[in-house]
C-alpha cells in the first residue's frame, strides 16, 4: 500500500504542531529586538535591551548565582549519585536493598513543593541562614537521584569482569575503579552532571523555598520581574538562555552522532579483519601475506 | 584403539605419578558455599607445574567457582588452597602470581592493544623501557604488531582473543587461568586456536588451567582432565583414560557417546592367553565378557559401558560367540564421515553403533529395518558400578 506521506492532512497537522511549539518562542526572540518599550507592539529593530540587560546588576548577579549553584550542586550531586548508583548495582542482595533503592528514587516522583517545603523546615529547624548554600544543598538533594538513575543504567550493562581483570593484573580495588571503571563510565557521568546542572538552572520552586534574602537565582529573578509587569529585558534574557540551551543540545547531538559513526567504522574494520582472518591458514600467521587478492 | 592401560598415560610427561613431585597448586578439602548452595563440595586436587589442566563439566558444576577461587575473586568457606606449598586463601587477587584470561576477554575498551598488554606491567611499577620491551615481545608472540595502536573494538573476535591472551601472559604468571577461552570463536578458528594454545603452553613452559564445557576441546589440549559434577570432582585423568577407562557412568556419558547395558557381575576367569576376563550377566542379553581388572563381588549390580565406535555391526552372525547381540536397525544418523546406527534390541532398548563411511553412501549394505548383529571385542567394554 502506498501511503502519501505528503498528503494535505499530514502537512497541515505538521505545520500546526510545530507552530504550537515554536511560535511563542519565535515571538519572544523577535520581540527581544523590539525598539518599543511596549512588549507587544513592534516599534522597529534594536539591540538596546541586550545592552541594558548587561548593565542591570540585579540580573547579572542572579545569573552568576545560578551558575555557581548549578556548578557546585551538579558536581556534588554527581559524586553522591554515582556512589549511590555503585551501591545499588554492585552491592548484590542485602537486607533492605529494595527499600534503599526506592528511597534514592523517591525524590523523582516527589512533588517539588513538598521537597522544597520539607527542606525549608529542616533549614529553619537547624537554624541555618538561608542563602547560596541552602539552595545548593537543596539542589544536590533532588538532582542526586537523577544522577543515580543515569549512572546506574550504565553500570547495569558494565561488564564486571573488566574490574576483575584489573584486580587480576595487580590493581587494588581503589585503583581499578579509577583506572578502569571511571574512564569507561565517564560519558554517562558527564551526561548526569549536565542533567543535574540543567535541573539546577531550571529550578524555581525548590530554590524559592530554600533561598534567603541575599540569594536570588535567575528563574526566581525572572519570575518576580514578570509579576511586576513584562519588561523587554526579560525577552532579551530569555533569548540568550534559548541560544545557550540550543548550542548545548546541538553540540551534544553532534558528539553522539560522531561517536556512533566512529563505532560503526570500528565495527566495519573489525569485520574486514574477520574476513581476512578466514582466508589465512593459521591464526598465528600474518594476515595480509596469506590473502589472495580481492579478499575472500 | 589400543587396549586401555591405566598405568601408562599417552605422553612421558606425568608428574602426578611421581610421588617425589610437589604439586604447584593444591586444593585441600575446599568447600565454597553461597548461602545454602554448595558450589564446591569438600574438594581436593593437585595441579603440577607445566600441566595443561582442564576443568570440565556442565554449567553449574562448580568449575568456574573453582577457577575464581584460584584467581582470588572468591574465598573458600572451608579448606585451603596452596600454591608451591604456601597458603594463598587469604591473599587478594592483585597479589597472586596468577593471571586469568576472561571468557568475555575483558579488554579495556578505553585503551589500545599495547596499553592493554602493558596494564599489568604498569601496576608493577616497571620502567617504561622494560614495559615497552615486554609489550613488543608479547605482540610478536601473538602476531599482532600491526595492531598495537588499535582499540579492542577495531579488532575481530580472534584478534581480541589473542590480545586477552597476551595481556594475561605479560606478567609471566606462575599459573594462567583460561575461562572458556575459545567459547566466542567459530568452530574452525576454535580448532586452530586449540593447537596454538598447546604449542604456546609448551613453548613457554607454563602451567595452564582451562575451564571448558566443550569435551572435544578438553580432550585436545589437556594433559589431564578433571570431570566435575555438582561441586565434586568425578575423575581426574589423562584424556585417554577418561575416555577409555571412565570410573562412573557420569564420566562415561559426559565424554563422548556411550551405551550402557544393565546387569550384574558374575565372576572372573583367566583366558588361555593369560588375560583376566570379567563375566557379566546382562538383564536381557545373556552373558557378556569384558577384559580388565575389577574388584567386585558376585551378583553386584553393574553396567557395561560400550563406546559406539567399538561395536561392529554386521548382517551375518560373527564367528565368535562372546559379546554378540541381535537387533534391528531403527534409525541411521549420517554425518558424512561416520554413520551411527540406532539398533533396537529384543527388550526394546537401543544401542548405538558407529561406522566410518569408508565407502560411498550408495554402497551401504545395512539399511533401515535390517536384522543385524552387534558384536565387540572383550577388550572394548568397561564394567561400571556407579
XYZ file of C-alpha atoms in Angstrom, chain B residues 235-372:
138
model
C 37.516 -38.273 37.899
C 40.909 -36.756 37.197
C 42.929 -38.446 34.489
C 44.593 -38.058 31.130
C 42.209 -37.702 28.185
C 42.741 -41.289 27.037
C 41.989 -42.758 30.452
C 38.948 -40.522 30.861
C 37.691 -41.840 27.546
C 38.757 -45.479 27.736
C 38.538 -46.108 31.475
C 35.845 -43.854 32.905
C 35.216 -44.581 36.568
C 31.497 -43.882 36.522
C 28.524 -43.717 34.203
C 28.517 -39.956 34.640
C 32.037 -39.564 33.268
C 31.463 -42.111 30.503
C 28.325 -40.325 29.440
C 29.789 -36.835 29.683
C 32.741 -37.570 27.432
C 31.682 -38.824 24.043
C 28.873 -41.192 23.265
C 28.275 -44.369 25.212
C 25.868 -47.304 25.519
C 25.025 -48.803 28.877
C 23.891 -52.397 29.311
C 22.397 -53.077 32.698
C 23.094 -56.303 34.555
C 25.125 -57.898 37.300
C 28.698 -59.038 37.796
C 29.288 -62.783 37.891
C 32.908 -63.808 38.202
C 36.456 -63.526 36.929
C 38.229 -66.070 34.769
C 41.666 -66.327 33.180
C 41.795 -66.942 29.440
C 44.269 -69.179 27.609
C 46.380 -66.179 26.673
C 46.575 -65.295 30.382
C 44.262 -62.250 30.308
C 41.716 -61.687 33.025
C 38.137 -61.930 31.813
C 35.225 -60.472 33.776
C 31.912 -62.192 33.262
C 28.813 -60.050 33.290
C 25.196 -61.164 33.260
C 23.114 -58.654 31.342
C 19.445 -58.332 32.215
C 18.162 -59.418 28.821
C 21.058 -60.344 26.537
C 22.760 -63.224 28.273
C 26.328 -63.394 29.484
C 28.882 -60.866 28.214
C 32.628 -60.737 28.775
C 34.975 -57.841 29.426
C 38.738 -57.694 29.933
C 40.427 -55.831 32.729
C 40.865 -55.694 36.472
C 37.939 -55.128 38.726
C 37.154 -55.655 42.398
C 33.561 -56.794 42.520
C 31.611 -59.405 44.370
C 29.265 -61.768 42.605
C 25.729 -60.556 41.835
C 26.665 -56.935 42.410
C 24.662 -54.599 40.177
C 26.760 -53.179 37.370
C 26.658 -51.612 33.949
C 28.622 -52.407 30.854
C 29.741 -49.178 29.171
C 30.409 -49.502 25.487
C 31.535 -46.822 23.022
C 29.569 -46.852 19.727
C 32.697 -46.876 17.559
C 33.916 -50.049 19.231
C 30.846 -52.010 18.141
C 30.844 -53.984 14.926
C 27.608 -54.113 13.028
C 27.032 -56.901 10.508
C 24.200 -58.691 8.760
C 25.694 -62.131 9.354
C 26.302 -63.592 12.774
C 30.003 -63.129 13.552
C 32.321 -66.110 14.095
C 32.948 -65.710 17.809
C 30.010 -66.068 20.113
C 31.113 -63.930 23.097
C 29.626 -60.413 23.163
C 27.133 -60.658 20.391
C 23.566 -59.269 20.419
C 20.869 -59.392 17.776
C 18.784 -56.334 16.901
C 17.016 -54.378 14.218
C 18.147 -51.090 12.647
C 15.769 -48.430 13.883
C 17.455 -45.345 12.529
C 20.671 -44.231 10.866
C 22.292 -40.885 11.656
C 24.521 -39.952 8.739
C 27.027 -37.181 9.447
C 29.274 -37.571 6.421
C 32.406 -39.192 7.752
C 30.568 -41.560 10.054
C 27.140 -43.128 10.341
C 25.565 -44.028 13.660
C 23.170 -46.948 13.613
C 20.480 -46.925 16.274
C 19.725 -50.579 16.785
C 16.722 -51.750 18.754
C 17.269 -54.862 20.819
C 14.791 -57.557 21.745
C 13.994 -55.889 25.082
C 13.160 -52.588 23.387
C 16.337 -50.769 24.437
C 18.622 -49.137 21.903
C 22.304 -49.441 21.215
C 24.267 -47.040 19.074
C 26.912 -48.459 16.791
C 29.141 -46.208 14.762
C 30.847 -46.930 11.456
C 33.340 -44.925 9.475
C 31.976 -44.374 5.982
C 34.950 -45.698 4.104
C 32.743 -46.498 1.119
C 30.381 -44.237 -0.734
C 26.942 -43.931 0.753
C 25.233 -45.724 -2.147
C 27.257 -48.858 -1.321
C 25.839 -49.018 2.192
C 24.841 -52.575 2.837
C 22.891 -52.111 6.030
C 19.735 -50.084 5.950
C 16.570 -49.353 7.926
C 14.641 -52.345 9.351
C 17.506 -54.758 8.657
C 18.153 -57.516 11.181
C 21.743 -57.068 12.314
